[in-house]
mmCIF file of C-alpha atoms and ligand atoms in Angstrom:
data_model
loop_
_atom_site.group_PDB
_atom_site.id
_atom_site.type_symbol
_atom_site.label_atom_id
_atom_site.label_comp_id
_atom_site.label_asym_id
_atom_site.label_seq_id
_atom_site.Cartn_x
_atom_site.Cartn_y
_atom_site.Cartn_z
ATOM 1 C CA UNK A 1 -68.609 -66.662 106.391
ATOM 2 C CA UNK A 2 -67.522 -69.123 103.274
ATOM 3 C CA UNK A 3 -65.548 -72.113 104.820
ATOM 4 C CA UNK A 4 -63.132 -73.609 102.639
ATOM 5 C CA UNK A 5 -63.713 -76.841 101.205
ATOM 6 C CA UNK A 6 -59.952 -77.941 102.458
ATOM 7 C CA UNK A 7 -61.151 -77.312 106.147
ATOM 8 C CA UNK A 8 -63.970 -79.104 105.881
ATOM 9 C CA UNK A 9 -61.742 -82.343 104.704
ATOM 10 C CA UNK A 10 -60.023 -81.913 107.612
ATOM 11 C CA UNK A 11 -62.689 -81.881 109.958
ATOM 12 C CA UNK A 12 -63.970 -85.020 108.718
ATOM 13 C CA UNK A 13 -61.030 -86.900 109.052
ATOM 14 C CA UNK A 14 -60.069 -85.637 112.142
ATOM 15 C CA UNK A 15 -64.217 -86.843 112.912
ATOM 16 C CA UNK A 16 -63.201 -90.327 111.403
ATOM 17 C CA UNK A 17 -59.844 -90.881 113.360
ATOM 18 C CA UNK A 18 -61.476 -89.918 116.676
ATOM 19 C CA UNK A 19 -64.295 -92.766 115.774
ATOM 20 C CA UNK A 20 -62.182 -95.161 115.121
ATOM 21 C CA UNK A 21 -60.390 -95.034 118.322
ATOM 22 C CA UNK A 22 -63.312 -95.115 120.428
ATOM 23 C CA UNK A 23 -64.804 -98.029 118.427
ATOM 24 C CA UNK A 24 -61.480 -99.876 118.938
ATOM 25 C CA UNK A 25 -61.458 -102.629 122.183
ATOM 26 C CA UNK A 26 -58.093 -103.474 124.066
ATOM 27 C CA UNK A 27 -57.859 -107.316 123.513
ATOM 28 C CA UNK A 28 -57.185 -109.233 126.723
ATOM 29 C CA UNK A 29 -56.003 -113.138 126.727
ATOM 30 C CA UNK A 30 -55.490 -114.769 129.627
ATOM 31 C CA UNK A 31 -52.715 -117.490 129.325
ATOM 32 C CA UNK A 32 -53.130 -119.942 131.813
ATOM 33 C CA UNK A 33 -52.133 -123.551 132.119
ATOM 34 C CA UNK A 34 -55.243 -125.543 130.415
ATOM 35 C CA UNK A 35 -57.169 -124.321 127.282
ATOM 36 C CA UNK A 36 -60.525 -123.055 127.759
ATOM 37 C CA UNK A 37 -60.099 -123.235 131.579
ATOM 38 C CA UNK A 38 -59.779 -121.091 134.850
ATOM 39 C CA UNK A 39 -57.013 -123.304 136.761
ATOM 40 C CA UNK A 40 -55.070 -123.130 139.754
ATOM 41 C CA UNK A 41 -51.863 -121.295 138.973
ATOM 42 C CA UNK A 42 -53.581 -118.948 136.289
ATOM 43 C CA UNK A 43 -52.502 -115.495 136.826
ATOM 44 C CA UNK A 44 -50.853 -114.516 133.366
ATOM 45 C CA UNK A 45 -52.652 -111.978 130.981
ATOM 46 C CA UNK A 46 -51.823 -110.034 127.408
ATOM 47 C CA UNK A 47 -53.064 -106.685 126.929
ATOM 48 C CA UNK A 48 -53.236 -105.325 123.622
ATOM 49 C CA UNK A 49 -53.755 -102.009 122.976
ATOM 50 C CA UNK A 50 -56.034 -101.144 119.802
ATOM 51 C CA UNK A 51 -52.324 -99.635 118.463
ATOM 52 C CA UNK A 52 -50.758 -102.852 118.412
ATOM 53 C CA UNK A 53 -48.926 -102.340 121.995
ATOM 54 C CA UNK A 54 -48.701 -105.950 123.469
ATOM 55 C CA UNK A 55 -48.385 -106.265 127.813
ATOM 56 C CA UNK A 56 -47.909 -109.589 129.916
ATOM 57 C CA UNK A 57 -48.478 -108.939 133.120
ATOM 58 C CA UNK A 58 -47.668 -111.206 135.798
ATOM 59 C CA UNK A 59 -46.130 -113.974 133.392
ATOM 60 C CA UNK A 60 -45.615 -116.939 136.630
ATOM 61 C CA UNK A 61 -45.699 -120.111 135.955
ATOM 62 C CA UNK A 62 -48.306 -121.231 133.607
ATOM 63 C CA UNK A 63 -46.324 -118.858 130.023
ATOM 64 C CA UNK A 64 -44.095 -121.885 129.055
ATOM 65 C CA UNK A 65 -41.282 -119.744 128.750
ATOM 66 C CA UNK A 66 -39.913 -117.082 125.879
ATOM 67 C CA UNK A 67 -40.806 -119.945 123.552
ATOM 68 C CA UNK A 68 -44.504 -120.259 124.630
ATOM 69 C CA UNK A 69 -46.603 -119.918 121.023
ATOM 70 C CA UNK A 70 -49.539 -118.112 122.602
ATOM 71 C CA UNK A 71 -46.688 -114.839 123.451
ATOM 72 C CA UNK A 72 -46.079 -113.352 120.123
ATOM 73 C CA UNK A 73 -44.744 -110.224 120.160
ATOM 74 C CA UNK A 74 -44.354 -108.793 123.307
ATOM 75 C CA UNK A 75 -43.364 -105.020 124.059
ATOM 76 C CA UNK A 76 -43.291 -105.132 127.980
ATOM 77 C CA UNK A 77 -43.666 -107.592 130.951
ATOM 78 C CA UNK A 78 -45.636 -105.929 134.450
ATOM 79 C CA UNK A 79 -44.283 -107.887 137.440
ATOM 80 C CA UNK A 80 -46.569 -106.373 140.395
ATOM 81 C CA UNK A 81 -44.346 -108.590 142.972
ATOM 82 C CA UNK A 82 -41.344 -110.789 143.594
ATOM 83 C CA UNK A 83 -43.438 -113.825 144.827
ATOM 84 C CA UNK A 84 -42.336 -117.074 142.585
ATOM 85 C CA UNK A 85 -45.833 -117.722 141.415
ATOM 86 C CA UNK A 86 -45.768 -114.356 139.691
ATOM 87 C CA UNK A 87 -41.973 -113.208 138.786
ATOM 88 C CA UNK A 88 -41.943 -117.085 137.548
ATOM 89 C CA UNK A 89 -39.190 -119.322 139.849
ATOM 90 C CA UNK A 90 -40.333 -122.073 137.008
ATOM 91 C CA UNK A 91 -42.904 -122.423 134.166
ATOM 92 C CA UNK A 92 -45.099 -125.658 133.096
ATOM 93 C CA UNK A 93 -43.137 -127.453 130.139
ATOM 94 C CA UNK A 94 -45.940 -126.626 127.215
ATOM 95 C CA UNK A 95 -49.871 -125.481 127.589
ATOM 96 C CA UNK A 96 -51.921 -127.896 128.798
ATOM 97 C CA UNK A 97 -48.723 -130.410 131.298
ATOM 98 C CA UNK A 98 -50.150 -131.928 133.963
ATOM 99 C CA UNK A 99 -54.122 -131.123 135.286
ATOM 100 C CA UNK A 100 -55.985 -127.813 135.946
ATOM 101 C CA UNK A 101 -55.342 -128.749 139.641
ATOM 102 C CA UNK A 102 -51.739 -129.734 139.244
ATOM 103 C CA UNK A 103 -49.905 -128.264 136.672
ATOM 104 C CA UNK A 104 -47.077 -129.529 135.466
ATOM 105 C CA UNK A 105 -44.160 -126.949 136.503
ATOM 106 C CA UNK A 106 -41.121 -128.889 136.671
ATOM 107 C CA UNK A 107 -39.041 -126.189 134.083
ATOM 108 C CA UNK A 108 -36.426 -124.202 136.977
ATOM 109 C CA UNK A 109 -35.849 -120.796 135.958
ATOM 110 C CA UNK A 110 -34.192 -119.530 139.169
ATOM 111 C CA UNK A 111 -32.029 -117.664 139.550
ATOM 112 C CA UNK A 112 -33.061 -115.989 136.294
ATOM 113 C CA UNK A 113 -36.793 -116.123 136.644
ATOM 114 C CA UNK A 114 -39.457 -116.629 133.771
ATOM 115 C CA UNK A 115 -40.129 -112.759 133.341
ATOM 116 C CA UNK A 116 -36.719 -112.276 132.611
ATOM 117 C CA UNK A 117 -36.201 -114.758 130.210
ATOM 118 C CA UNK A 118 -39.089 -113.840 128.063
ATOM 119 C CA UNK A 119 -38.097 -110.275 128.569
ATOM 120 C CA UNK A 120 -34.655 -110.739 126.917
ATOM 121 C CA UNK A 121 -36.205 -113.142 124.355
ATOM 122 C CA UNK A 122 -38.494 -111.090 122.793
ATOM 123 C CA UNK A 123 -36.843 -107.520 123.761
ATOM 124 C CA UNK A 124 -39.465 -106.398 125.937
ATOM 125 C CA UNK A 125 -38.805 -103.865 128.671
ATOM 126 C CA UNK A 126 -39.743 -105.226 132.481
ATOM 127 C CA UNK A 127 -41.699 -102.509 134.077
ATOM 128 C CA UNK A 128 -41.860 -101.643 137.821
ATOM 129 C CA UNK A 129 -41.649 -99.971 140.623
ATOM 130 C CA UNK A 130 -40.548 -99.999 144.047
ATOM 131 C CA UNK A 131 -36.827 -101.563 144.395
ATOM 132 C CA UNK A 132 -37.880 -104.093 141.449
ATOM 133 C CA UNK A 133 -35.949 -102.569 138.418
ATOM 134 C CA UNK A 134 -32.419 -103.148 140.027
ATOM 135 C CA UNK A 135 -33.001 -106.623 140.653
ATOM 136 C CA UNK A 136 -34.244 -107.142 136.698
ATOM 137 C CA UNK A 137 -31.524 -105.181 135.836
ATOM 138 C CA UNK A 138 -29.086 -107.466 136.587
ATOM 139 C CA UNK A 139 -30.374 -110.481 136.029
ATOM 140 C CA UNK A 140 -31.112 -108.791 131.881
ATOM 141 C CA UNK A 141 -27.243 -108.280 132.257
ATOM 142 C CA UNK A 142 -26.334 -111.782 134.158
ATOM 143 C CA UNK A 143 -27.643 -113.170 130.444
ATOM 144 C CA UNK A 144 -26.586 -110.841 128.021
ATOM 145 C CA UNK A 145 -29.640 -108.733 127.394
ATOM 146 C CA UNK A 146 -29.569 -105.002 127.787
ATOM 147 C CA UNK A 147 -29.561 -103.498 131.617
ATOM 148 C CA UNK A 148 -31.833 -100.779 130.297
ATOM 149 C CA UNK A 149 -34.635 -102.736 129.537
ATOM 150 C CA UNK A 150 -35.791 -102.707 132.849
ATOM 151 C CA UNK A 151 -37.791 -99.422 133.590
ATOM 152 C CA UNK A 152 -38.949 -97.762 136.776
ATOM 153 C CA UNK A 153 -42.503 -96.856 137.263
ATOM 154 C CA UNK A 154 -43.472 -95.577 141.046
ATOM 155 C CA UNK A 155 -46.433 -94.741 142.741
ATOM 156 C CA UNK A 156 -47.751 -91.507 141.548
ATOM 157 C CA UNK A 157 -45.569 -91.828 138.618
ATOM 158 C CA UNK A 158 -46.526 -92.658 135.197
ATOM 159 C CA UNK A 159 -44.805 -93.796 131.962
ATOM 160 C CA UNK A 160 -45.907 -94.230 128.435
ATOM 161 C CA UNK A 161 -45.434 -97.337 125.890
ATOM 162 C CA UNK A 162 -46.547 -96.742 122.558
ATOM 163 C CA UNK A 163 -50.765 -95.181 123.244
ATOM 164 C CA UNK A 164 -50.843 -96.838 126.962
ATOM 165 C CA UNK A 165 -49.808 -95.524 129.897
ATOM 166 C CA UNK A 166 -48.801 -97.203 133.193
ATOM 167 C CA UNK A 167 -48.462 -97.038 136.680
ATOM 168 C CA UNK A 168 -48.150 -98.420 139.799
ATOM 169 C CA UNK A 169 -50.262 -98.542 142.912
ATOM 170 C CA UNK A 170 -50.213 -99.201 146.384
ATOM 171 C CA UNK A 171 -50.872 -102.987 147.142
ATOM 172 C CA UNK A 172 -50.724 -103.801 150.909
ATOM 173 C CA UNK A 173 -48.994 -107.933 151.007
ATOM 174 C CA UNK A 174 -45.409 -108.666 151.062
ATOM 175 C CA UNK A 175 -42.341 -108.760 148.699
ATOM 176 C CA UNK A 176 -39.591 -110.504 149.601
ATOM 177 C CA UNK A 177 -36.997 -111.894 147.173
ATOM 178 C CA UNK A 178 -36.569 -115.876 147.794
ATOM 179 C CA UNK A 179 -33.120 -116.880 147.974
ATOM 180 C CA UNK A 180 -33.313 -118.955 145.224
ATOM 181 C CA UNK A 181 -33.092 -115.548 143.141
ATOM 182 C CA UNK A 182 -30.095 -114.758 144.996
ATOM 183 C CA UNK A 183 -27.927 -117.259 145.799
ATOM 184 C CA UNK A 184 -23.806 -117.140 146.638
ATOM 185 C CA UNK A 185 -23.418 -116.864 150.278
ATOM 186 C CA UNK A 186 -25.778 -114.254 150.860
ATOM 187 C CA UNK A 187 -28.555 -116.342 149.822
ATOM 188 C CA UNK A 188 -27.393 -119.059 151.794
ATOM 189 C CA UNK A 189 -27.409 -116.888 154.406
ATOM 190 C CA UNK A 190 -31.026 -115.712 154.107
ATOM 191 C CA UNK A 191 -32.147 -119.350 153.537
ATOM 192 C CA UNK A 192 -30.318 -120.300 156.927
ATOM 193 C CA UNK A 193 -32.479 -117.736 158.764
ATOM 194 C CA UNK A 194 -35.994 -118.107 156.840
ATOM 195 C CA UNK A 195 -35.343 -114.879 155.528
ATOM 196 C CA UNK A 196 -36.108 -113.155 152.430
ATOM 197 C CA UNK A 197 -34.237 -110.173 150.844
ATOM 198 C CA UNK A 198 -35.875 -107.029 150.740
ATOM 199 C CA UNK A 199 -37.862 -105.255 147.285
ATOM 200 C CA UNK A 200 -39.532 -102.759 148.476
ATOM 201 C CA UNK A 201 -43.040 -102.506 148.718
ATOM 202 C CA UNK A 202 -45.385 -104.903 146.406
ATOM 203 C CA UNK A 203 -47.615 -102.944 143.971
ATOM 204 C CA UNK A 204 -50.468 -103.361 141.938
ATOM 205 C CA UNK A 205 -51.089 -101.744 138.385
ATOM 206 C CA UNK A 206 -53.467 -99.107 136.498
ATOM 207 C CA UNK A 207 -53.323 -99.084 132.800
ATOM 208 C CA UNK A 208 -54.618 -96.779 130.787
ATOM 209 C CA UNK A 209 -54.972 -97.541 127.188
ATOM 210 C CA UNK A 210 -55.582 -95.522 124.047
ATOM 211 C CA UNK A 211 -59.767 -96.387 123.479
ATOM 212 C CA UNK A 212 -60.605 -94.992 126.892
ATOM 213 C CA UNK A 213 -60.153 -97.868 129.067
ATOM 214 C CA UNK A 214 -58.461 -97.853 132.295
ATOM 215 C CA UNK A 215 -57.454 -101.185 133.837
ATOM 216 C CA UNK A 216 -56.595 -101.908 137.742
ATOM 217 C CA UNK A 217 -54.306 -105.080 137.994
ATOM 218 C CA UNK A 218 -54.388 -105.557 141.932
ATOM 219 C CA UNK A 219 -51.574 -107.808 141.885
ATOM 220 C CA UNK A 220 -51.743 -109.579 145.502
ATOM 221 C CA UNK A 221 -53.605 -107.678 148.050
ATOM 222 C CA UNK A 222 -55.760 -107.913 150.705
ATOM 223 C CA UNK A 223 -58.015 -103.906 150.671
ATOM 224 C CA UNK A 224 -56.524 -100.949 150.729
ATOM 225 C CA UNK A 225 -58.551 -97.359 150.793
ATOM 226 C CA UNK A 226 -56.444 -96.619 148.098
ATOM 227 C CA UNK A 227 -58.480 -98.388 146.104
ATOM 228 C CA UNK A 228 -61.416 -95.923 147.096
ATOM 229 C CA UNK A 229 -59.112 -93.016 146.911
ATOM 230 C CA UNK A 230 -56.357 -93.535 144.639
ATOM 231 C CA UNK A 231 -57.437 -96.106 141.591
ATOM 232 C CA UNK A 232 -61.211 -94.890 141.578
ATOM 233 C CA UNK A 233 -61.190 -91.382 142.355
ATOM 234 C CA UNK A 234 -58.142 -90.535 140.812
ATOM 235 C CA UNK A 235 -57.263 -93.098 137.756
ATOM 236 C CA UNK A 236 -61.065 -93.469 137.642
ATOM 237 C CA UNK A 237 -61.025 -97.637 136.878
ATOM 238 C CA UNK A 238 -63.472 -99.239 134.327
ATOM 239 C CA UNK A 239 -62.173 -102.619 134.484
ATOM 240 C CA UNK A 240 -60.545 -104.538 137.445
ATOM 241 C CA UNK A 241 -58.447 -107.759 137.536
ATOM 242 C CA UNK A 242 -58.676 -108.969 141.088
ATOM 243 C CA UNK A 243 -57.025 -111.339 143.594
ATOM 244 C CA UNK A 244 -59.490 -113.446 145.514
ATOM 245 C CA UNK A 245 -57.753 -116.588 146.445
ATOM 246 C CA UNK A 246 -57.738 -115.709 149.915
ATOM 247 C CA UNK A 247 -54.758 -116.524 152.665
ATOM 248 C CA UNK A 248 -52.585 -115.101 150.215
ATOM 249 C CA UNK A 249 -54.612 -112.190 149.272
ATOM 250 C CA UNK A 250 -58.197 -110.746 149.436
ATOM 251 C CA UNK A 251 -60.948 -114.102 149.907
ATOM 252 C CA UNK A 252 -64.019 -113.868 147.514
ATOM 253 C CA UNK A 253 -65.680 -112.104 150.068
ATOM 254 C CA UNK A 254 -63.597 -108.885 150.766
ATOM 255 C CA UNK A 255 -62.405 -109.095 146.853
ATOM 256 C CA UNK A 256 -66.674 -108.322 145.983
ATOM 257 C CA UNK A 257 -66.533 -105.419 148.672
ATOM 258 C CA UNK A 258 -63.057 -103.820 146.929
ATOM 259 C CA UNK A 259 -65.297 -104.380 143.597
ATOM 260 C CA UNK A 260 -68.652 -103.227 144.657
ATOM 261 C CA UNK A 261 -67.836 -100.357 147.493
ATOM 262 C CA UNK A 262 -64.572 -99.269 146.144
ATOM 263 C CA UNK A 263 -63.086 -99.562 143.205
ATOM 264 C CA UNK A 264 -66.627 -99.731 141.535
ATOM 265 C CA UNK A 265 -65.706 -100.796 137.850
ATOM 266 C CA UNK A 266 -67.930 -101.674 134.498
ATOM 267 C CA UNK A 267 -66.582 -104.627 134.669
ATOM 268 C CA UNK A 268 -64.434 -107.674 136.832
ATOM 269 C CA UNK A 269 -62.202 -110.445 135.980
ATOM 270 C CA UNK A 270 -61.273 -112.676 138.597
ATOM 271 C CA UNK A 271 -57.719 -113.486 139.170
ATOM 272 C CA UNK A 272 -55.241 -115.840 141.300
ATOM 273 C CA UNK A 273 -58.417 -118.254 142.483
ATOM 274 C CA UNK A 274 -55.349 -120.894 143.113
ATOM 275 C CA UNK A 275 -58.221 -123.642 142.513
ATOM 276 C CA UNK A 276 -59.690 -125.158 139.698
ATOM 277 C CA UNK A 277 -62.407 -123.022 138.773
ATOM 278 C CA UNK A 278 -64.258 -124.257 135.841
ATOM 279 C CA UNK A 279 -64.999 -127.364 133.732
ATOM 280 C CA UNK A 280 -65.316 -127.123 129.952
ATOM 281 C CA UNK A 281 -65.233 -122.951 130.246
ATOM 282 C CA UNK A 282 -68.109 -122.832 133.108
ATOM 283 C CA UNK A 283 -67.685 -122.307 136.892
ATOM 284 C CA UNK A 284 -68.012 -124.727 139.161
ATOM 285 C CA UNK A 285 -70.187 -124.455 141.939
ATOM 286 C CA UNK A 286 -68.652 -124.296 145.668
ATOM 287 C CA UNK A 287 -65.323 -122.626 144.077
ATOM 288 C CA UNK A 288 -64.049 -119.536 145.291
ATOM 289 C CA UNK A 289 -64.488 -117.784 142.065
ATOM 290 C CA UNK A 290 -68.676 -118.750 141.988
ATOM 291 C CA UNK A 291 -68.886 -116.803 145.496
ATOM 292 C CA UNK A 292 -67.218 -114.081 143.964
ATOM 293 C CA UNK A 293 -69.267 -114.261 141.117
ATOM 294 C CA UNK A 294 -72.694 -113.990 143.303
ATOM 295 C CA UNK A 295 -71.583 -111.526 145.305
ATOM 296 C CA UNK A 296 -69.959 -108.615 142.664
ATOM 297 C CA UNK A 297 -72.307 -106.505 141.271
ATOM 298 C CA UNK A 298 -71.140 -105.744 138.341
ATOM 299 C CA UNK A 299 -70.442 -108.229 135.286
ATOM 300 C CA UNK A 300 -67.885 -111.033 135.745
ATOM 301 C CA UNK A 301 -65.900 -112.077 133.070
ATOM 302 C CA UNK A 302 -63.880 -115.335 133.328
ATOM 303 C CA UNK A 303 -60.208 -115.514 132.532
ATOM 304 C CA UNK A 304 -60.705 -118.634 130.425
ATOM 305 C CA UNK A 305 -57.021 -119.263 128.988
ATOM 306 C CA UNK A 306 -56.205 -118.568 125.778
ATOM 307 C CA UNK A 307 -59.795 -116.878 125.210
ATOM 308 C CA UNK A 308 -59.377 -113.480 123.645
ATOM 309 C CA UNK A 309 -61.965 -110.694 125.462
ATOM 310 C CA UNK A 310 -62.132 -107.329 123.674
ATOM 311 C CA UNK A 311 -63.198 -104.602 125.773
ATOM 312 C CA UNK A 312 -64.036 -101.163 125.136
ATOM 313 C CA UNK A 313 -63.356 -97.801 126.280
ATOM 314 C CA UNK A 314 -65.953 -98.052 128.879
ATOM 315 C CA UNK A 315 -64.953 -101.081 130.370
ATOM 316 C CA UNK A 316 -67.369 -102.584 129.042
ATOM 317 C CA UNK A 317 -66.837 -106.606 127.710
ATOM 318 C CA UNK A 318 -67.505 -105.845 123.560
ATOM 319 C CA UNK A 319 -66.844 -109.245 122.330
ATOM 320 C CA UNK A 320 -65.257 -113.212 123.638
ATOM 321 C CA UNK A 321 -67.144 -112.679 126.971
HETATM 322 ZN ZN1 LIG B 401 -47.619 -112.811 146.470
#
């Protein structure tokens, strides 16, 4: 049989296109609150998609608000909880205020929150799940940015921003809304009792983007077998951000077993240390985050702020690491 000449054009572009993807990385930049530096609040990351779709997830307190010159554009903000140090209840005053063991975070952003602000600021859509949206809702309304913005995204569910799709997973911690966030008499109310309001359950994240690469984002937990079950064997994870700051989430310790026995990635980076964790870009030794390090099987990859690690469909670290 004679093929044409047209179809074999066609085939090789098709060839090229499908090349080019895979040979793309998804760009990840931590944005903590020192240069060069794991440090105590650091939880903040950007996720670029090799289509030009830009993520913050977690933006807390170390993204100097909207106005924060490492955000550029920004097409959608993950919040996996309602915890201040990750919806943001305030934000350090520029890169760099204060030390890598006490930042300087003396910018209030309740009732609004940080996410929320940058959100509106850069016309980003807040995306989460569990009772989160209605709360974001109406604090995009309480300052004149659109209600609609802020987009459900349950577990089992999935939804789909530009080449990446998201969802959300099980994370077992808490999620209470501080009062602060509320206010009026109800939040007074709360406060009087030590209470918080309720938000549903607290989730994690897997991201999928368009090279190949599937991200877990635990968000704060302490293990779950639905890391076994649910992000490995279904979303099959090839790179994991993880908790391990202990008391507040999964220690070093039980962080390595999620990694090693469960999740089972190409790759780690560790997450949420609430310590200082390196000097000039290198781990300390003692820290949290240089147990972790020993005991994780796989390669570790520090979230240095404002250092740009390109990864590849894989999960494999492809440059910056
Ligand atoms: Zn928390």
């Amino acid at each position: 049989m004679k093929r044409s000449p047209l179809l074999f054009a066609t085939a090789g572009a098709l060839a090229f296109t499908i090349s080019a993807a895979e040979a793309a990385n998804v760009k990840i930049t931590p944005l903590g609150s020192h240069d060069g530096e794991f440090c105590r609040f650091d939880r903040a990351m950007i996720f670029e998609d090799p289509d030009g779709t830009r993520i913050l997830y977690d933006a807390g307190r170390t993204v100097a608000g909207a106005g924060d010159p490492r955000l550029g554009k920004i097409d959608a903000v993950l919040v996996s909880h309602m915890h201040g140090d990750h919806v943001g209840d305030r934000h350090t005053k520029a890169p760099n205020a204060g030390t890598c063991g006490k930042p300087d975070i003396s910018v209030v952003d309740a009732p609004i929150t940080n996410t929320v602000n940058i959100a509106k600021a850069k016309g980003a859509k807040i995306i989460t799940g569990s009772e989160m949206p209605g709360f974001f809702k109406s604090k995009l309304k309480a300052i004149g940015g659109n209600p609609k913005d802020s987009l459900l995204v349950r577990f089992g569910a999935s939804r789909k921003l530009g080449g990446v799709t998201l969802t959300t997973v099980p994370a077992t911690h808490s999620n209470g809304v501080n009062p602060a966030f509320i206010g009026g008499e109800l939040g007074e109310a709360l406060k009087a009792v030590g209470l918080n309001a309720y938000a549903g359950p607290p989730t994690g994240y897997v991201v999928t983007f368009s090279n190949g690469l599937v991200a877990y984002l635990s968000g704060d937990t302490g293990l779950t077998a639905e890391q076994d079950l649910v992000v490995r064997k279904h979303y099959k994870a090839n790179l994991a951000v993880i908790n391990i700051g202990d008391v507040f989430t999964t220690g070093p310790k039980e962080a390595a077993y999620v990694i090693n026995e469960m999740v089972k990635p190409a790759s780690v980076i560790p997450s949420h240390a609430n310590q200082v964790s390196t000097k000039g870009g290198k781990v300390i030794a003692g820290t949290k985050t240089d147990a972790f390090s020993k005991a994780v099987k796989v390669p570790v990859h520090l979230p240095l702020s404002g250092k740009t690690m390109e990864f590849d469909g894989s999960g494999k670290c492809a440059a910056g690491c």
